């Protein structure tokens, strides 16, 4: 199926505060979508709704044809196909890098310990950190930790990857390495939804950019369309501030 993620009439409220206001979005296999927008506009909430880390107020989220709001849907099963990377890495501090990457596939019975370790080593190689496999997270830089977090998410063989400001907590000199890993993933055809303030990355790597403000997507188009010909004044204001 070409359509990976279908969002229909998504509303998310916290009490009476509407954070996402009737969102309709369809994301195809292999799409690399960058979501941009001001602080508090609902970017993280939108991502978290996509894998039901937040319970939605109304609407439908359909992943690969499976409706997440359907009572019979095994949400844990759906989540196994969706990798998520956060701003603050969230590595397990008491586990080595290798153990961080092998934990989920072994615990969830997807791979034997041997298979998981082989896969982890190859993923760590692909993010340039094979030599760190026996280190602990505390000895790594932020950029290295984030690359481990990406490897850890990939260890479950996801076919969708969600990124919530993956480089916002990094020192500037660390940002490029993480973006390069993400760019490689995009080139391999991974379906990706990325909340980011890295406009250069969005221009270069995304095939689609969406601007959200006040819980509504105001723009949705190619990087060229959104950056060069935004439809809304709000988008122009935002771009003037960040570009
Ligand atoms: P962004 O990621 O774009 O900065 P968020 O999705 O984190 O924005 O937040 C959107 C709005 O929802 C903000 O007004 C925020 O205060 C509110 N919000 C987010 N999480 C919660 C929560 N758990 N409880 C109440 N309000 C929340
Ligand atoms: Mg956020």
Tab-separated table of C-alpha atoms and ligand atoms in Angstrom:
chain	number	residue	atom	x	y	z
A	1	UNK	CA	0.000	0.000	0.000
A	2	UNK	CA	1.432	3.350	-0.988
A	3	UNK	CA	-0.288	5.192	1.831
A	4	UNK	CA	1.542	4.679	5.121
A	5	UNK	CA	-0.123	7.205	7.383
A	6	UNK	CA	-3.610	8.583	7.006
A	7	UNK	CA	-4.869	11.147	9.493
A	8	UNK	CA	-8.549	12.042	9.297
A	9	UNK	CA	-10.215	14.811	11.282
A	10	UNK	CA	-7.725	14.507	14.106
A	11	UNK	CA	-8.635	16.625	17.107
A	12	UNK	CA	-6.555	16.656	20.265
A	13	UNK	CA	-7.634	18.641	23.287
A	14	UNK	CA	-6.158	18.958	26.724
A	15	UNK	CA	-9.276	19.733	28.762
A	16	UNK	CA	-10.841	22.622	26.845
A	17	UNK	CA	-7.603	23.626	25.119
A	18	UNK	CA	-7.654	22.474	21.488
A	19	UNK	CA	-4.073	21.674	20.469
A	20	UNK	CA	-4.767	19.953	17.128
A	21	UNK	CA	-7.759	21.222	15.254
A	22	UNK	CA	-9.277	18.862	12.661
A	23	UNK	CA	-6.100	17.706	10.948
A	24	UNK	CA	-6.248	15.770	7.669
A	25	UNK	CA	-2.963	14.456	6.312
A	26	UNK	CA	-1.929	11.583	4.117
A	27	UNK	CA	1.683	10.428	4.026
A	28	UNK	CA	2.940	8.014	1.395
A	29	UNK	CA	5.566	5.303	1.655
A	30	UNK	CA	9.000	6.882	1.258
A	31	UNK	CA	7.788	10.402	2.013
A	32	UNK	CA	10.223	12.501	4.011
A	33	UNK	CA	8.071	15.107	5.703
A	34	UNK	CA	9.552	17.957	7.700
A	35	UNK	CA	7.182	19.688	10.088
A	36	UNK	CA	8.098	23.243	10.985
A	37	UNK	CA	6.334	25.764	13.171
A	38	UNK	CA	6.602	27.921	16.271
A	39	UNK	CA	6.945	26.618	19.798
A	40	UNK	CA	3.641	25.411	21.237
A	41	UNK	CA	2.000	24.996	17.828
A	42	UNK	CA	1.322	21.267	18.325
A	43	UNK	CA	4.284	19.648	16.538
A	44	UNK	CA	5.208	17.200	19.306
A	45	UNK	CA	1.583	16.455	20.066
A	46	UNK	CA	0.975	15.594	16.411
A	47	UNK	CA	3.945	13.188	16.318
A	48	UNK	CA	2.910	11.605	19.611
A	49	UNK	CA	-0.624	11.063	18.315
A	50	UNK	CA	0.772	9.150	15.328
A	51	UNK	CA	1.902	6.313	17.564
A	52	UNK	CA	-0.716	6.813	20.254
A	53	UNK	CA	1.675	8.105	22.878
A	54	UNK	CA	-1.202	10.572	23.234
A	55	UNK	CA	-4.794	9.490	23.237
A	56	UNK	CA	-6.613	11.453	20.567
A	57	UNK	CA	-9.848	13.284	21.287
A	58	UNK	CA	-11.519	12.408	17.983
A	59	UNK	CA	-10.756	11.430	14.419
A	60	UNK	CA	-8.856	8.527	12.916
A	61	UNK	CA	-5.211	7.610	12.553
A	62	UNK	CA	-4.683	4.802	10.091
A	63	UNK	CA	-1.233	3.233	9.747
A	64	UNK	CA	-0.795	0.790	6.860
A	65	UNK	CA	-4.541	0.333	6.760
A	66	UNK	CA	-4.874	-0.336	10.502
A	67	UNK	CA	-7.037	2.146	12.378
A	68	UNK	CA	-5.335	2.900	15.700
A	69	UNK	CA	-8.558	4.001	17.325
A	70	UNK	CA	-10.230	0.684	16.565
A	71	UNK	CA	-10.793	-1.159	19.853
A	72	UNK	CA	-9.472	-4.397	18.302
A	73	UNK	CA	-6.168	-2.889	17.193
A	74	UNK	CA	-3.120	-4.136	19.055
A	75	UNK	CA	-1.362	-0.820	19.451
A	76	UNK	CA	1.870	-2.398	20.690
A	77	UNK	CA	2.100	-4.364	17.471
A	78	UNK	CA	1.608	-1.236	15.354
A	79	UNK	CA	4.178	0.643	17.447
A	80	UNK	CA	6.814	-1.979	16.676
A	81	UNK	CA	6.805	-0.694	13.111
A	82	UNK	CA	7.218	2.933	14.150
A	83	UNK	CA	10.583	4.124	15.429
A	84	UNK	CA	10.724	7.322	17.431
A	85	UNK	CA	13.687	9.552	18.212
A	86	UNK	CA	13.376	12.322	20.770
A	87	UNK	CA	15.247	15.523	21.474
A	88	UNK	CA	16.747	14.082	24.653
A	89	UNK	CA	17.882	10.645	23.372
A	90	UNK	CA	16.377	8.729	26.336
A	91	UNK	CA	19.106	6.057	26.337
A	92	UNK	CA	19.200	3.680	29.283
A	93	UNK	CA	22.154	4.950	31.361
A	94	UNK	CA	22.886	1.642	33.104
A	95	UNK	CA	23.166	-0.310	29.835
A	96	UNK	CA	26.054	-0.330	27.355
A	97	UNK	CA	25.520	1.042	23.874
A	98	UNK	CA	25.202	-2.494	22.504
A	99	UNK	CA	22.675	-3.409	25.211
A	100	UNK	CA	20.677	-0.266	24.504
A	101	UNK	CA	20.354	-1.304	20.876
A	102	UNK	CA	19.592	-5.000	21.485
A	103	UNK	CA	17.147	-4.572	24.370
A	104	UNK	CA	13.859	-4.108	22.513
A	105	UNK	CA	14.230	-6.747	19.784
A	106	UNK	CA	15.334	-9.362	22.334
A	107	UNK	CA	12.752	-8.433	24.989
A	108	UNK	CA	9.932	-8.423	22.471
A	109	UNK	CA	11.044	-11.762	21.061
A	110	UNK	CA	11.798	-10.434	17.584
A	111	UNK	CA	15.408	-11.643	17.496
A	112	UNK	CA	17.621	-14.019	19.447
A	113	UNK	CA	20.389	-12.399	21.482
A	114	UNK	CA	22.973	-13.417	18.862
A	115	UNK	CA	20.935	-12.090	15.972
A	116	UNK	CA	20.196	-8.862	17.827
A	117	UNK	CA	23.887	-8.322	18.573
A	118	UNK	CA	24.887	-8.899	14.964
A	119	UNK	CA	22.249	-6.478	13.815
A	120	UNK	CA	23.215	-3.933	16.490
A	121	UNK	CA	26.865	-4.006	15.468
A	122	UNK	CA	25.965	-3.448	11.848
A	123	UNK	CA	23.607	-0.575	12.752
A	124	UNK	CA	26.273	0.970	14.987
A	125	UNK	CA	28.699	0.706	12.067
A	126	UNK	CA	26.225	2.487	9.836
A	127	UNK	CA	26.008	5.407	12.287
A	128	UNK	CA	29.805	5.432	12.755
A	129	UNK	CA	29.864	4.141	16.346
A	130	UNK	CA	30.855	0.484	16.185
A	131	UNK	CA	33.861	1.211	18.409
A	132	UNK	CA	31.558	2.473	21.188
A	133	UNK	CA	29.524	-0.684	21.592
A	134	UNK	CA	30.874	-1.508	25.053
A	135	UNK	CA	30.796	2.074	26.337
A	136	UNK	CA	28.063	3.570	28.490
A	137	UNK	CA	25.935	6.505	27.345
A	138	UNK	CA	27.534	8.885	29.874
A	139	UNK	CA	30.854	8.661	28.020
A	140	UNK	CA	29.338	9.736	24.688
A	141	UNK	CA	28.769	13.208	23.281
A	142	UNK	CA	25.220	14.355	22.591
A	143	UNK	CA	25.612	13.760	18.873
A	144	UNK	CA	26.908	10.243	19.486
A	145	UNK	CA	24.037	9.512	21.881
A	146	UNK	CA	21.544	10.655	19.297
A	147	UNK	CA	23.091	8.410	16.645
A	148	UNK	CA	22.799	5.500	19.096
A	149	UNK	CA	19.156	6.435	19.666
A	150	UNK	CA	18.587	6.248	15.908
A	151	UNK	CA	20.350	2.855	15.717
A	152	UNK	CA	18.233	1.664	18.633
A	153	UNK	CA	15.023	2.664	16.876
A	154	UNK	CA	16.190	0.968	13.658
A	155	UNK	CA	16.943	-2.285	15.506
A	156	UNK	CA	13.207	-3.006	15.509
A	157	UNK	CA	13.114	-2.806	11.696
A	158	UNK	CA	10.554	0.001	11.640
A	159	UNK	CA	9.058	1.136	8.374
A	160	UNK	CA	8.182	4.572	9.704
A	161	UNK	CA	10.532	6.821	11.670
A	162	UNK	CA	9.339	9.796	13.705
A	163	UNK	CA	11.856	12.404	14.849
A	164	UNK	CA	11.015	15.147	17.356
A	165	UNK	CA	13.652	17.878	17.120
A	166	UNK	CA	16.490	15.345	17.040
A	167	UNK	CA	19.229	17.972	16.836
A	168	UNK	CA	17.812	20.745	19.033
A	169	UNK	CA	19.704	19.688	22.155
A	170	UNK	CA	23.041	19.274	20.377
A	171	UNK	CA	26.073	21.511	20.223
A	172	UNK	CA	26.283	22.960	16.711
A	173	UNK	CA	29.291	20.883	15.703
A	174	UNK	CA	27.357	17.667	16.460
A	175	UNK	CA	24.351	18.475	14.326
A	176	UNK	CA	25.826	17.548	10.938
A	177	UNK	CA	26.674	13.945	11.856
A	178	UNK	CA	23.130	13.285	13.054
A	179	UNK	CA	21.568	14.931	10.006
A	180	UNK	CA	23.836	12.860	7.752
A	181	UNK	CA	22.559	9.641	9.337
A	182	UNK	CA	18.996	10.850	8.799
A	183	UNK	CA	19.756	11.789	5.212
A	184	UNK	CA	21.089	8.292	4.517
A	185	UNK	CA	17.917	6.797	5.957
A	186	UNK	CA	15.852	9.037	3.709
A	187	UNK	CA	17.884	7.950	0.688
A	188	UNK	CA	17.185	4.325	1.579
A	189	UNK	CA	13.477	5.055	1.214
A	190	UNK	CA	12.434	5.201	4.863
A	191	UNK	CA	9.124	6.946	5.498
A	192	UNK	CA	10.041	9.769	7.863
A	193	UNK	CA	8.190	12.489	9.743
A	194	UNK	CA	10.625	14.965	11.229
A	195	UNK	CA	9.928	17.944	13.453
A	196	UNK	CA	12.906	20.199	12.963
A	197	UNK	CA	14.241	23.736	12.993
A	198	UNK	CA	16.971	22.775	10.513
A	199	UNK	CA	15.625	24.581	7.472
A	200	UNK	CA	18.668	23.673	5.355
A	201	UNK	CA	18.016	19.989	6.014
A	202	UNK	CA	14.322	20.401	5.262
A	203	UNK	CA	15.143	22.087	1.943
A	204	UNK	CA	17.665	19.488	0.938
A	205	UNK	CA	16.223	16.209	2.186
A	206	UNK	CA	12.449	16.543	2.616
A	207	UNK	CA	10.146	15.987	-0.324
A	208	UNK	CA	7.429	17.688	1.660
A	209	UNK	CA	7.339	20.483	4.224
A	210	UNK	CA	4.383	21.265	6.454
A	211	UNK	CA	4.017	24.421	8.513
A	212	UNK	CA	1.836	24.165	11.603
A	213	UNK	CA	0.525	27.070	13.624
A	214	UNK	CA	-2.072	26.981	16.378
A	215	UNK	CA	-2.921	23.355	15.741
A	216	UNK	CA	-3.539	23.728	11.996
A	217	UNK	CA	-1.315	22.851	9.087
A	218	UNK	CA	-1.246	26.078	7.097
A	219	UNK	CA	1.194	24.923	4.431
A	220	UNK	CA	1.824	21.541	2.891
A	221	UNK	CA	3.965	21.312	-0.196
A	222	UNK	CA	7.404	20.815	-1.647
A	223	UNK	CA	10.260	22.643	0.124
A	224	UNK	CA	10.327	25.027	-2.821
A	225	UNK	CA	6.610	25.814	-2.530
A	226	UNK	CA	6.672	26.345	1.224
A	227	UNK	CA	9.971	28.221	1.515
A	228	UNK	CA	9.770	30.279	-1.674
A	229	UNK	CA	6.006	30.748	-2.090
A	230	UNK	CA	4.270	30.424	1.287
A	231	UNK	CA	0.511	30.951	1.136
A	232	UNK	CA	-0.014	32.477	4.581
A	233	UNK	CA	1.274	35.601	6.294
A	234	UNK	CA	1.937	33.536	9.417
A	235	UNK	CA	4.317	31.334	7.450
A	236	UNK	CA	6.114	34.351	6.005
A	237	UNK	CA	6.543	35.826	9.501
A	238	UNK	CA	7.865	32.539	10.826
A	239	UNK	CA	10.278	32.041	7.942
A	240	UNK	CA	11.543	35.606	8.255
A	241	UNK	CA	12.436	34.889	11.865
A	242	UNK	CA	14.171	31.566	11.320
A	243	UNK	CA	15.832	31.853	7.905
B	1	LIG	P1	5.369	22.085	20.034
B	1	LIG	O1	5.991	20.726	19.999
B	1	LIG	O2	4.973	22.588	18.688
B	1	LIG	O3	6.238	23.081	20.735
B	1	LIG	P2	3.419	20.827	21.747
B	1	LIG	O4	2.780	19.826	20.873
B	1	LIG	O5	4.408	20.337	22.727
B	1	LIG	O6	4.020	22.007	20.861
B	1	LIG	O7	2.311	21.591	22.569
B	1	LIG	C1	1.179	22.197	21.957
B	1	LIG	C2	0.292	22.802	23.032
B	1	LIG	O8	-0.239	21.760	23.843
B	1	LIG	C3	0.992	23.766	23.961
B	1	LIG	O9	0.105	24.823	24.244
B	1	LIG	C4	1.241	22.943	25.193
B	1	LIG	O10	1.254	23.752	26.326
B	1	LIG	C5	0.037	22.006	25.205
B	1	LIG	N1	0.365	20.714	25.835
B	1	LIG	C6	1.270	19.824	25.390
B	1	LIG	N2	1.288	18.728	26.184
B	1	LIG	C7	0.363	18.941	27.143
B	1	LIG	C8	-0.101	18.178	28.276
B	1	LIG	N3	0.403	16.956	28.542
B	1	LIG	N4	-1.067	18.715	29.034
B	1	LIG	C9	-1.603	19.935	28.756
B	1	LIG	N5	-1.216	20.688	27.712
B	1	LIG	C10	-0.247	20.222	26.916
B	2	LIG	MG1	7.832	20.009	20.660
